[in-house]
Amino acid sequence: MKKAGVHMKILGISGGLELPHEEGFTSLNLKTDTIHDSAAVLIVDGQVVAAYEEERLNRIKHSGKFPVQAIRRCLEIGGIRLDEVDRIIFYCAESHLKFETIGHRQRYRDYPYTDPKAFLAELLGRYFQVGLSKDQVVLEDHHHCHAASAYYMSGFDEALIVTIDGASPEGNAGLILSAKGGSLKSLGSISNGDSVGSFYDVVIEFLGYTTHDEYKVMGLAPYGNPATFRRLFKKAFTLLPEGKYRLNQGWYYVLMESFEPRLKGEPFTQEHKDIAAALQETLEIVVMHILEHYQQATGHKKLCMAGGVAHNCTMNGKILYAGLFDEVFIQPAAHDAGNALGGALIASRKVAPQVQTETLRHLYWGTAIQSEDGVLQTLQQWERFVSYRKTDHVVEDAAKLIAGGAVIGWVQGRSEFGPRALGNRSILADPRPAENKRIINSMVKKREGYRPFAPSILEEYVADYYVLPQTKAPYSYMNFVLKTQEDKQELLGAVTHVDGTARIQTVSRETNEKYWRLIDEFRKLTDVPVLLNTSFNNNAEPIVDSIEDAIVSFLTTNINTLIIGDYIIDKKPVSKEEFLHFVPRRPDSSELKMAIGYTAEGYTHKAYEIRLHFRDKYKTALSEEVFKLLEQSDGKKTVAELLELTGSGTKAEVDIIDEIIDLWSLRLISLRPYESVAVATV
C-alpha cells in the first residue's frame, strides 16, 4: 500500500511490439491486420489523466506499432517519467506474449528474453532510457481488458457485460460476464472460430472492402433490402440454446457461388446493397440472441459492451429500442485502443481497491492546443500559405460562417480519445442542406457519397429532434443510431440517413462549454440547435491532433476556413514554386525500395516505391527522381536544396513538386516550411 499523499500511477498499453523502425513481425501470433489501434492510457489515483492512440501521433491510420509516442505523450501530460510509474499493464495473457518474445529473440539477438515481463521491461527501458523492473509489468487477458473498460467506466454496480470483437490471442472473440460490486464472474465465451466480427470482415470483402471498413458497410446497409438474401444468410449460422450459436465455416463458398464480388472502386449495385443489409441483419440477430438469453438468465437490467463489434452503432440503437435493459453503456473507445484503458483500470482496482473510478464524463484526454502565443508562433511559420486574424468573438464568428454555408475546421482544447471527433478536432457545417452531405464527402473526405454524417445536438433539445428509447444511455459519444423525428428529417437533410436515422452526439455545457456555445450561437441564427460534425482528417490520415496537423489537413483539403483557438485562418493562393522552400521528411516507420524486374518482352526495368512498415496499403510508386530526392532527405534540406544535390533528371521540376505534394496528401512524407525547421533546430 502506498503511503498517504503518494499517488498511484498506472500505465496501460495495447498494440504490437514493433518499434517505429521495425518491420515484418507478426505480433501475438495473429495475422498482421489483427494488431491495430495501439494506445496508451495513464491513470493516477483511479482517474484518467491522459489517453492517446498511437495513430494520432505517428499519423498512420490504425497503427499497430508499439505505442512509444503515445506513452511519451501520456507521461508528458501527467508530468512524470516512465520509471515513476507503479504498474505497466499490457493487454495480452502471459502465455501468448511468451510465444511472441521467443519470436523476437529469433530476430533480435540483443533481446535474449523468454520471460515476457522481462522482455517488456527491457524494451521500454531501452527506448525511454530508464531502468525498469519486470515486477512493474502486469499482463492481462485481452477480453478482460475490454470488459473492465466498459464496466468500470459505466458507473453501474450490477451489470451484464458482453465483449465481442474479431479475435484475440487467447482464442476468444468475446466474453459474457456478470458484474456486481466491482467483481466480475465469467458466464460464457465466444470462440475465435465463431467470431461474428471476423464473419463481418470476411463478407465485406465481397463488397470491395477490408478490415477497418466495417462502418462503411454499416452505412451502406440501409440502402438495401435484407429479405433479398435472408434465406442465404440464414445458412451461415445456427442459433443454439442458452445464448449459444455456431457459424458455418463453409458458408463463404456458398456466397461465392451465389454472388459476384465487387471490386474496389466499382459502382454499387442494388445486389451489393442488399448483401450489406442482410449482413447487418445477421449480426443483429446473433447479438440479440446472446443478450436475450443472458439477460433472462441473470436478471441484469443494465448492460455494458466493448470490443470492436460494439462500434456497430446501428446494432447499438436496435439494442436500445428492444427494451431488454433499463440502461446500456457502450464503451466509446470499444476497439483495441480501449484495452489500454481497461488494463489500467484493472490494475488500479487491484492496487488501490479503495480508490473508485470516476464514471465516464468525457473523452478529452489528449493534448490541449497551445496558448494563443503558441498558436500564433506556429501560424507565423506557415504564413507563406495562410492568412490569419485573432478575434475576441470566435464562437459568434464561427457560427456566422457555418450559417453562411462555410465548412470549417474547428480545433479547440484537448484532443479526443477514441475513433470519434467530439467537437475539439472536428469539421463542422450546416446540418440542413442535404447537398452538404455530397459536398463534404467530395471536398474533404474523398469518400463514398452514400456515407452519412453525424449531428451534434445540444442535449437540452435532443427529444425534440430524435425518438428516444425508454432504455437510458449516454448519447455523448456517437455510439447509437436513433430515429429522427419525422417532422425533422427533411429539415436535417445533411445528417439524416436514407432510413430516417442518425448517429447522434449530444453536447453538454458542463463537459464542452465552447462547443456547446458554438451550437447555441448557430441555434440563435437558424433556430436549429444542431451542427453537422465529422472528424477533422482527409481520407488518408487519422484525426488531427496538433496545430500543425490541422494546418496540413486544411491545406490538403477544400475546407473553407480553419479556426484554432481564437484564430480564424484562410488559405493564400500560392504558386508551386513556394513548395521549393519546404523541408521533406520521411516517417521513421517508412522505407524506400528499389527493385529490378522484367517486362513481358524480357527487358529489365527498375521500380521505385515508398512504403510504411504497417500494412501493404500504405505504399505508392515513385519516380526515380523523387526516389533519389527522398533518399537524400535528412529533415533539414529544402526541396530546392535536394534538387540541386540530386538533379531533376528527365522529369520537369513542376512534375516533381506535384509528386511531392501527392505524397504529402497521402501522409507518406511530411512537409514543413523551412522556417519551422530552423526554429526547431535553434
XYZ file of C-alpha atoms in Angstrom:
682
model
C 0.000 0.000 0.000
C 1.256 3.449 -0.881
C 1.889 5.969 1.866
C -0.615 8.805 2.310
C -0.036 11.636 -0.154
C 1.833 9.423 -2.632
C -0.064 8.999 -5.899
C -0.595 5.595 -7.504
C 0.312 5.812 -11.205
C -0.815 3.136 -13.675
C 0.080 2.949 -17.383
C -1.990 0.759 -19.696
C -0.721 -0.080 -23.178
C -2.071 -2.004 -26.171
C -0.669 -2.845 -29.595
C 2.106 -4.821 -31.225
C 5.742 -4.965 -30.125
C 7.394 -3.436 -33.184
C 9.263 -0.200 -32.635
C 8.703 2.518 -35.295
C 11.646 1.461 -37.474
C 10.967 -2.302 -37.244
C 9.011 -4.323 -39.763
C 7.940 -7.830 -40.746
C 6.979 -9.148 -37.327
C 3.615 -10.893 -36.898
C 2.636 -9.830 -33.414
C 0.797 -12.030 -30.923
C 0.805 -14.981 -33.312
C -2.057 -13.480 -35.329
C -2.258 -12.058 -38.830
C -0.948 -8.505 -39.083
C -4.356 -6.839 -39.555
C -5.476 -8.030 -36.104
C -2.761 -5.989 -34.415
C -4.076 -2.489 -34.682
C -5.110 0.608 -32.764
C -2.145 0.776 -30.380
C -2.681 3.093 -27.426
C -1.507 4.225 -24.011
C -3.543 5.403 -21.020
C -2.253 6.955 -17.793
C -4.377 6.640 -14.655
C -3.431 8.383 -11.416
C -5.374 7.533 -8.256
C -8.173 5.927 -10.254
C -8.666 8.880 -12.617
C -7.724 9.030 -16.289
C -5.079 11.743 -16.690
C -4.170 11.150 -20.346
C -5.019 8.749 -23.164
C -3.662 8.519 -26.699
C -3.876 6.304 -29.724
C -0.526 5.900 -31.450
C -2.078 6.771 -34.810
C -2.754 10.352 -33.713
C 0.977 10.904 -33.279
C 2.662 8.742 -35.929
C -0.111 9.699 -38.413
C -0.696 6.117 -39.625
C -4.346 5.021 -39.507
C -4.974 2.121 -37.109
C -1.265 1.857 -36.366
C -0.366 -1.373 -34.567
C 3.163 -0.272 -33.671
C 4.356 -0.399 -30.076
C 2.842 2.851 -28.747
C 6.059 4.651 -27.842
C 4.819 8.086 -28.899
C 1.505 7.618 -27.105
C 3.351 6.561 -23.944
C 5.651 9.571 -24.152
C 2.740 11.977 -24.619
C 0.779 10.493 -21.697
C 3.824 10.827 -19.455
C 4.309 14.445 -20.572
C 0.695 15.298 -19.779
C 1.000 13.560 -16.415
C 4.309 15.295 -15.673
C 6.108 12.057 -14.754
C 8.882 9.765 -16.029
C 8.314 6.168 -17.033
C 10.328 4.864 -14.067
C 7.906 6.676 -11.738
C 5.006 4.529 -12.937
C 3.937 1.911 -10.381
C 2.427 -0.595 -12.824
C 2.605 -1.074 -16.592
C -0.213 -3.227 -17.975
C -0.114 -4.919 -21.374
C -3.323 -6.276 -22.938
C -2.340 -9.911 -23.504
C -2.131 -13.097 -21.453
C 1.377 -14.143 -20.435
C 1.356 -17.462 -22.299
C 0.720 -15.797 -25.642
C 3.141 -12.965 -25.101
C 5.777 -15.594 -24.268
C 5.366 -17.020 -27.752
C 5.814 -13.502 -29.078
C 9.058 -12.864 -27.218
C 10.517 -16.144 -28.460
C 9.871 -14.931 -31.997
C 11.511 -11.621 -31.158
C 14.557 -13.442 -29.790
C 14.985 -15.260 -33.099
C 15.120 -11.928 -34.946
C 16.858 -9.675 -32.437
C 19.801 -11.261 -30.630
C 20.064 -8.305 -28.250
C 16.668 -9.242 -26.751
C 17.502 -12.681 -25.273
C 14.350 -12.992 -23.144
C 11.922 -15.846 -22.813
C 10.311 -14.086 -19.823
C 7.706 -11.771 -21.429
C 7.594 -9.382 -18.460
C 11.367 -9.011 -18.525
C 11.176 -8.501 -22.282
C 8.646 -5.671 -21.969
C 10.598 -4.032 -19.148
C 13.776 -4.174 -21.238
C 12.052 -2.928 -24.402
C 10.529 0.054 -22.608
C 13.631 0.737 -20.553
C 15.872 0.857 -23.614
C 13.571 3.094 -25.589
C 12.913 5.551 -22.750
C 16.417 5.211 -21.263
C 15.265 4.325 -17.752
C 15.667 1.313 -15.514
C 12.533 -0.812 -15.154
C 11.899 -3.988 -13.217
C 9.836 -6.827 -14.607
C 7.853 -6.635 -11.357
C 6.385 -3.368 -12.611
C 4.874 -5.179 -15.613
C 1.448 -6.866 -15.488
C -0.187 -8.888 -18.278
C -3.979 -9.040 -18.596
C -6.290 -11.090 -20.816
C -7.447 -9.232 -23.940
C -11.201 -9.558 -23.340
C -10.954 -8.936 -19.611
C -9.441 -5.587 -20.579
C -12.395 -4.953 -22.907
C -14.819 -5.878 -20.120
C -13.133 -3.706 -17.492
C -13.012 -0.707 -19.835
C -16.818 -0.804 -20.111
C -17.865 -1.830 -16.609
C -15.563 0.378 -14.543
C -16.407 3.448 -16.646
C -20.170 2.839 -16.646
C -20.894 3.800 -13.043
C -23.039 0.656 -12.695
C -22.824 -1.567 -9.632
C -24.537 -4.600 -11.198
C -24.473 -5.301 -14.926
C -24.252 -7.856 -17.691
C -21.012 -7.379 -19.639
C -20.654 -8.562 -23.231
C -17.472 -8.115 -25.256
C -17.292 -9.049 -28.943
C -14.527 -8.440 -31.488
C -12.759 -10.188 -34.360
C -10.341 -12.405 -32.445
C -7.945 -12.459 -29.519
C -4.628 -14.251 -28.935
C -6.232 -16.160 -26.062
C -8.646 -17.809 -28.518
C -11.794 -15.860 -27.643
C -13.714 -13.432 -29.818
C -15.909 -12.476 -26.900
C -16.789 -12.922 -23.241
C -20.014 -12.737 -21.272
C -19.659 -11.761 -17.627
C -21.820 -10.841 -14.649
C -20.612 -7.871 -12.610
C -21.549 -6.905 -9.070
C -19.828 -4.656 -6.596
C -16.688 -4.411 -8.700
C -16.300 -8.187 -9.115
C -16.627 -9.928 -12.477
C -17.824 -13.513 -12.926
C -17.419 -15.287 -16.264
C -20.621 -16.766 -17.725
C -19.508 -17.812 -21.181
C -17.271 -17.101 -24.139
C -17.287 -16.891 -27.931
C -14.504 -18.740 -29.724
C -12.433 -17.177 -32.489
C -13.968 -19.737 -34.840
C -17.466 -18.356 -34.163
C -16.493 -14.699 -34.300
C -19.236 -12.518 -35.762
C -16.611 -9.794 -36.019
C -14.462 -11.929 -38.325
C -17.603 -13.081 -40.160
C -18.492 -9.442 -40.860
C -14.925 -8.765 -42.091
C -14.933 -11.714 -44.484
C -18.302 -10.808 -46.016
C -17.382 -7.155 -46.590
C -14.509 -8.352 -48.779
C -17.203 -9.437 -51.244
C -18.273 -5.775 -51.298
C -14.791 -4.479 -52.115
C -13.901 -3.588 -48.535
C -11.499 -4.911 -45.941
C -10.662 -4.751 -42.226
C -11.417 -1.317 -40.676
C -14.049 -0.629 -43.364
C -16.877 -2.196 -41.361
C -18.512 1.157 -40.615
C -18.747 1.871 -44.344
C -20.819 -1.264 -44.892
C -22.957 -0.390 -41.864
C -23.719 2.914 -43.632
C -24.469 1.121 -46.907
C -26.902 -1.362 -45.345
C -29.945 0.983 -45.108
C -29.935 1.294 -48.901
C -30.576 -2.441 -49.221
C -33.351 -4.938 -48.510
C -32.224 -7.702 -46.119
C -35.025 -10.001 -47.298
C -33.342 -10.451 -50.691
C -30.540 -12.563 -49.208
C -32.121 -13.504 -45.867
C -32.517 -17.178 -46.765
C -28.893 -17.351 -47.944
C -27.562 -15.707 -44.768
C -29.622 -17.970 -42.514
C -27.435 -20.811 -43.749
C -24.410 -19.021 -42.280
C -25.332 -19.552 -38.621
C -27.281 -21.766 -36.266
C -28.812 -20.403 -33.063
C -28.450 -22.842 -30.151
C -29.944 -22.958 -26.662
C -28.532 -20.898 -23.762
C -27.444 -17.979 -25.932
C -25.005 -20.054 -27.967
C -24.648 -20.230 -31.749
C -22.426 -21.700 -34.424
C -21.113 -20.227 -37.661
C -20.982 -22.403 -40.760
C -17.356 -22.059 -41.870
C -18.093 -23.472 -45.313
C -20.817 -20.920 -45.956
C -18.440 -18.471 -47.624
C -18.143 -20.838 -50.598
C -21.940 -20.743 -50.927
C -21.746 -16.941 -51.005
C -19.076 -17.069 -53.712
C -21.304 -19.240 -55.891
C -24.345 -17.003 -55.307
C -22.869 -13.554 -55.730
C -20.376 -11.768 -57.983
C -17.916 -9.916 -55.728
C -17.480 -6.189 -56.209
C -14.000 -4.885 -56.884
C -12.865 -1.795 -55.021
C -13.844 1.333 -56.946
C -16.636 -0.311 -58.924
C -20.175 1.119 -58.662
C -22.540 -0.334 -56.076
C -25.420 -2.343 -57.486
C -28.662 -2.995 -55.641
C -27.390 -6.519 -55.065
C -24.371 -5.138 -53.178
C -26.641 -3.009 -51.035
C -28.893 -5.987 -50.300
C -25.875 -8.054 -49.211
C -24.873 -5.267 -46.814
C -28.398 -5.163 -45.412
C -28.529 -8.937 -44.908
C -25.107 -8.909 -43.247
C -26.165 -6.186 -40.825
C -29.377 -8.056 -40.005
C -27.422 -11.273 -39.360
C -25.119 -9.522 -36.909
C -28.093 -8.079 -35.043
C -29.893 -11.457 -34.877
C -26.872 -13.232 -33.369
C -26.052 -10.493 -30.841
C -29.683 -10.144 -29.737
C -29.805 -13.929 -29.276
C -26.864 -13.678 -26.864
C -28.281 -10.700 -24.992
C -31.809 -12.083 -24.627
C -30.598 -15.309 -23.048
C -28.115 -13.794 -20.605
C -30.483 -11.013 -19.580
C -33.101 -13.612 -18.675
C -30.546 -15.919 -17.021
C -29.019 -13.188 -14.846
C -31.888 -10.777 -14.398
C -29.491 -7.900 -15.022
C -31.231 -4.738 -16.184
C -28.034 -2.917 -17.098
C -25.705 -3.783 -19.971
C -22.072 -2.890 -20.677
C -20.443 -3.617 -24.027
C -16.974 -3.277 -25.565
C -14.885 -4.863 -28.323
C -14.783 -3.797 -31.957
C -18.286 -5.098 -32.735
C -19.644 -2.653 -30.143
C -18.761 0.123 -32.605
C -21.686 -1.016 -34.761
C -23.889 1.946 -33.892
C -26.896 0.658 -35.824
C -26.861 -2.541 -33.771
C -26.490 -0.489 -30.594
C -29.573 1.539 -31.454
C -31.561 -1.657 -32.031
C -30.498 -2.873 -28.567
C -31.900 0.303 -27.010
C -35.213 0.143 -28.860
C -35.615 -3.564 -27.956
C -36.104 -2.554 -24.307
C -34.271 -5.562 -22.843
C -32.380 -3.353 -20.399
C -33.101 -0.257 -18.344
C -29.658 1.195 -19.079
C -26.948 0.486 -21.643
C -23.341 1.692 -21.635
C -21.176 1.181 -24.733
C -17.531 1.985 -24.023
C -16.871 4.657 -26.697
C -13.292 3.503 -27.405
C -14.576 -0.058 -27.722
C -11.855 -1.187 -30.155
C -8.419 -2.456 -29.096
C -7.208 1.019 -28.101
C -9.731 0.784 -25.279
C -7.851 -2.211 -23.884
C -5.122 0.147 -22.704
C -7.845 1.838 -20.660
C -9.314 -1.445 -19.426
C -5.955 -2.870 -18.412
C -5.083 0.271 -16.472
C -8.464 0.198 -14.711
C -7.976 -3.444 -13.680
C -4.565 -2.674 -12.197
C -5.837 0.441 -10.473
C -8.627 -1.535 -8.794
C -6.222 -4.258 -7.691
C -3.503 -1.958 -6.377
C -5.822 0.533 -4.690
C -9.288 -1.048 -4.325
C -10.405 1.751 -2.019
C -9.986 4.309 -4.830
C -13.064 4.409 -7.028
C -13.030 5.115 -10.759
C -14.976 8.162 -11.866
C -17.933 7.428 -14.149
C -17.056 8.412 -17.709
C -17.956 12.059 -18.348
C -15.946 12.855 -21.476
C -13.050 11.670 -23.658
C -10.987 14.873 -23.871
C -7.830 13.193 -22.615
C -5.271 14.270 -25.238
C -3.007 17.290 -25.515
C -4.519 20.761 -25.303
C -3.756 23.217 -28.067
C -1.005 25.644 -27.201
C -1.549 29.063 -25.686
C -2.580 31.859 -28.035
C 1.112 32.818 -28.317
C 1.933 29.224 -29.282
C -0.790 29.169 -31.926
C 0.498 32.463 -33.322
C 4.083 31.203 -33.476
C 3.041 28.140 -35.484
C 0.878 30.212 -37.820
C 3.773 32.582 -38.456
C 5.864 29.646 -39.645
C 3.161 28.833 -42.245
C 2.343 32.372 -43.317
C 3.551 31.767 -46.870
C 0.418 29.599 -47.184
C -2.179 31.006 -44.751
C -3.536 34.344 -43.601
C -4.968 34.672 -40.123
C -6.593 37.022 -37.670
C -7.400 36.836 -33.992
C -10.959 37.512 -32.876
C -12.485 38.277 -29.497
C -15.738 36.666 -30.623
C -14.618 33.353 -32.098
C -17.787 31.429 -31.228
C -20.081 34.058 -32.744
C -17.883 34.468 -35.820
C -17.677 30.702 -36.381
C -21.459 30.312 -36.074
C -21.977 33.046 -38.695
C -19.544 31.341 -41.072
C -21.331 27.991 -40.737
C -24.788 29.557 -41.086
C -23.494 31.291 -44.210
C -22.588 27.959 -45.808
C -18.912 27.567 -44.875
C -17.336 24.222 -43.993
C -14.868 24.860 -41.179
C -12.147 23.012 -39.311
C -12.620 23.524 -35.553
C -9.641 22.863 -33.233
C -10.056 23.626 -29.538
C -8.984 22.321 -26.134
C -7.735 18.790 -25.541
C -7.971 16.191 -28.299
C -10.381 13.271 -28.005
C -9.512 9.650 -27.237
C -11.171 7.063 -29.452
C -12.390 6.945 -33.051
C -14.788 9.918 -32.988
C -14.245 13.659 -33.206
C -16.460 15.079 -30.469
C -16.152 18.798 -31.054
C -12.480 19.515 -30.379
C -10.916 18.188 -33.603
C -13.918 18.425 -35.928
C -15.067 19.550 -39.350
C -18.357 21.413 -38.919
C -21.083 22.519 -41.313
C -24.766 23.419 -41.567
C -26.819 20.223 -40.995
C -29.798 21.386 -43.062
C -28.952 21.317 -46.800
C -28.983 17.692 -47.989
C -26.430 18.759 -50.591
C -23.871 19.301 -47.820
C -23.517 15.530 -47.481
C -22.329 15.197 -51.069
C -20.241 18.372 -50.921
C -18.307 17.373 -47.805
C -17.866 13.767 -48.897
C -16.293 15.106 -52.075
C -14.373 18.179 -50.928
C -12.899 16.857 -47.696
C -13.118 13.119 -47.281
C -12.906 11.936 -50.913
C -15.172 9.111 -49.809
C -18.315 7.326 -50.993
C -21.234 9.719 -51.400
C -23.712 7.441 -49.600
C -21.950 7.684 -46.255
C -23.759 9.722 -43.599
C -22.517 12.446 -41.261
C -23.339 12.790 -37.589
C -25.342 15.537 -35.896
C -24.080 17.249 -32.747
C -27.118 18.491 -30.833
C -27.481 20.454 -27.620
C -28.595 17.916 -25.022
C -31.480 20.169 -23.979
C -33.177 19.686 -27.359
C -32.485 16.032 -28.149
C -36.046 14.780 -27.515
C -37.420 17.401 -29.920
C -35.396 16.017 -32.790
C -34.903 12.278 -32.076
C -37.076 9.392 -30.913
C -35.580 8.446 -27.570
C -35.929 4.815 -26.422
C -37.131 4.052 -22.901
C -33.754 2.437 -22.279
C -31.328 5.037 -20.949
C -27.885 5.532 -22.481
C -25.247 8.258 -22.767
C -25.563 9.831 -26.231
C -22.419 11.970 -25.968
C -20.100 9.678 -27.955
C -21.812 8.879 -31.306
C -22.370 5.306 -30.128
C -26.045 4.928 -31.071
C -28.109 5.315 -34.225
C -31.514 6.742 -33.317
C -34.645 7.514 -35.310
C -35.024 11.148 -36.332
C -38.434 12.657 -35.585
C -40.452 12.576 -38.808
C -41.031 16.328 -38.860
C -37.267 16.956 -38.558
C -35.948 14.546 -41.185
C -36.286 16.905 -44.146
C -35.021 19.855 -42.077
C -31.816 17.970 -41.142
C -31.105 16.740 -44.658
C -27.304 16.607 -44.303
C -27.305 14.483 -41.129
C -30.341 12.239 -41.644
C -29.614 8.902 -43.285
C -31.707 7.334 -46.027
C -33.674 5.300 -43.450
C -34.549 8.345 -41.325
C -31.908 7.717 -38.657
C -28.811 9.463 -37.344
C -25.730 8.609 -35.257
C -26.154 11.374 -32.728
C -23.866 13.204 -30.325
C -25.435 15.220 -27.529
C -23.340 18.150 -26.312
C -23.286 19.229 -22.684
C -22.326 22.688 -21.478
C -20.695 21.038 -18.466
C -18.208 18.906 -20.433
C -17.531 21.090 -23.506
C -18.709 24.643 -22.940
C -17.089 26.192 -26.020
C -18.592 23.646 -28.411
C -21.959 23.967 -26.648
C -21.835 27.755 -27.082
C -20.976 27.408 -30.770
C -24.018 25.206 -31.414
C -26.158 27.552 -29.333
C -24.993 30.562 -31.371
C -25.885 28.641 -34.541
C -29.313 27.982 -32.968
C -29.823 31.695 -32.365
C -29.099 32.374 -36.027
C -31.083 29.493 -37.550
C -33.439 28.187 -34.838
C -31.703 24.783 -35.237
C -29.625 23.527 -32.234
C -27.634 21.083 -34.376
C -24.361 21.079 -36.331
C -23.005 18.568 -38.830
C -19.887 17.124 -37.192
C -17.322 14.847 -38.803
C -13.747 14.047 -37.895
C -11.065 16.517 -38.963
C -8.922 14.480 -41.366
C -8.701 13.570 -45.000
C -9.229 10.039 -46.319
C -5.573 9.036 -45.825
C -4.865 10.136 -42.260
C -6.127 9.765 -38.682
C -7.958 12.604 -36.933
C -5.692 15.614 -36.496
C -4.098 16.174 -33.110
C -1.666 19.105 -33.176
C -1.961 22.617 -34.572
C 0.410 21.647 -37.373
C -1.684 18.538 -38.170
C -4.701 20.801 -38.537
C -2.904 23.263 -40.816
C -1.599 20.459 -43.049
C -5.042 18.843 -43.309
C -6.573 22.262 -44.044
C -4.082 22.879 -46.868
C -4.627 19.446 -48.431
C -8.454 19.520 -48.385
C -11.046 22.000 -49.630
C -12.250 23.120 -46.199
C -13.215 26.779 -46.450
C -11.888 28.104 -43.136
C -9.814 26.820 -40.220
C -10.342 28.013 -36.644
C -7.749 27.194 -33.985
C -8.320 28.682 -30.570
C -9.290 32.308 -31.268
C -7.601 32.467 -34.680
C -9.563 32.406 -37.946
C -7.357 31.104 -40.768
C -7.723 31.213 -44.534
C -5.619 29.864 -47.394
C -3.454 32.082 -49.537
C -3.175 31.450 -53.272
C 0.372 30.173 -53.724
C 2.466 29.051 -56.661
C 4.012 25.602 -56.762
C 7.434 27.222 -56.552
C 6.670 28.001 -52.899
C 6.977 24.282 -52.181
C 10.666 24.513 -53.044
C 11.055 26.116 -49.608
C 9.539 23.116 -47.830
C 11.635 20.558 -45.976
C 10.540 16.958 -46.706
C 10.921 14.189 -44.142
C 10.111 10.511 -44.285
C 8.391 8.935 -41.251
C 10.544 6.730 -39.018
C 8.317 3.816 -39.980
C 8.940 4.191 -43.724
C 11.406 2.795 -46.194
C 12.370 3.453 -49.782
C 12.527 0.398 -52.053
C 14.075 -0.127 -55.460
C 13.507 -3.359 -57.360
C 14.725 -4.677 -60.703
C 12.212 -6.742 -62.663
C 11.475 -7.901 -66.198
C 8.890 -6.831 -68.715
C 6.879 -9.283 -70.834
C 9.363 -8.660 -73.648
C 12.268 -9.699 -71.409
C 13.704 -6.240 -70.780
C 14.808 -5.270 -67.301
C 13.249 -2.283 -65.593
C 13.623 -0.553 -62.243
C 10.686 0.152 -59.953
C 10.716 2.591 -57.030
C 8.335 2.981 -54.097
C 7.912 4.352 -50.607
C 6.089 2.238 -48.042
C 5.274 2.261 -44.360
C 6.026 -0.661 -42.072
C 2.346 -1.257 -41.403
C 0.031 -2.952 -43.886
C 0.603 -3.049 -47.640
C -1.993 -0.339 -48.328
C 0.467 2.317 -47.128
C 2.745 2.398 -50.147
C 2.952 4.119 -53.501
C 5.166 4.130 -56.587
C 7.789 6.845 -57.056
C 9.604 8.291 -59.998
C 13.350 7.752 -59.994
C 13.893 11.498 -59.470
C 11.708 11.681 -56.348
C 13.180 8.428 -55.052
C 16.681 9.954 -55.200
C 15.438 13.198 -53.644
C 13.865 11.394 -50.686
C 16.907 9.173 -50.360
C 18.967 12.300 -49.613
C 16.357 13.995 -47.408
C 17.508 14.493 -43.835
C 14.739 16.664 -42.375
C 16.895 19.792 -42.816
C 17.381 20.364 -46.539
C 14.649 22.047 -48.565
C 13.216 20.619 -51.771
C 15.251 23.201 -53.700
C 18.479 22.135 -51.986
C 17.726 18.468 -52.601
C 17.011 19.122 -56.282
C 20.337 20.896 -56.578
C 22.015 17.923 -54.912
C 20.305 15.131 -56.900
C 19.220 16.866 -60.089
C 15.811 16.623 -61.737
C 16.786 14.064 -64.357
C 14.317 13.837 -67.222
C 11.363 14.904 -65.069
C 10.260 18.549 -65.095
C 10.672 20.403 -61.811
C 6.964 21.204 -61.635
C 6.118 17.487 -62.011
C 8.491 16.626 -59.176
C 6.743 19.191 -56.977
C 3.340 17.707 -57.914
C 4.544 14.236 -56.953
C 5.871 15.505 -53.611
C 2.544 17.253 -52.887
C 0.686 13.990 -53.638
C 2.917 12.078 -51.210
C 2.264 14.770 -48.618
C -1.510 14.480 -49.109
C -1.223 10.711 -48.590
C 0.853 11.379 -45.421
C 3.659 9.193 -46.765
C 6.011 12.109 -46.159
C 5.776 15.264 -44.084
C 6.478 18.727 -45.437
C 7.302 21.662 -43.205
C 8.239 25.229 -44.066
C 11.957 25.844 -43.765
C 11.215 28.498 -41.137
C 9.623 25.985 -38.747
C 12.544 23.575 -39.146
C 15.004 26.383 -38.477
C 13.131 27.382 -35.299
C 13.066 23.756 -34.100
C 16.832 23.355 -34.518
C 17.838 26.598 -32.776
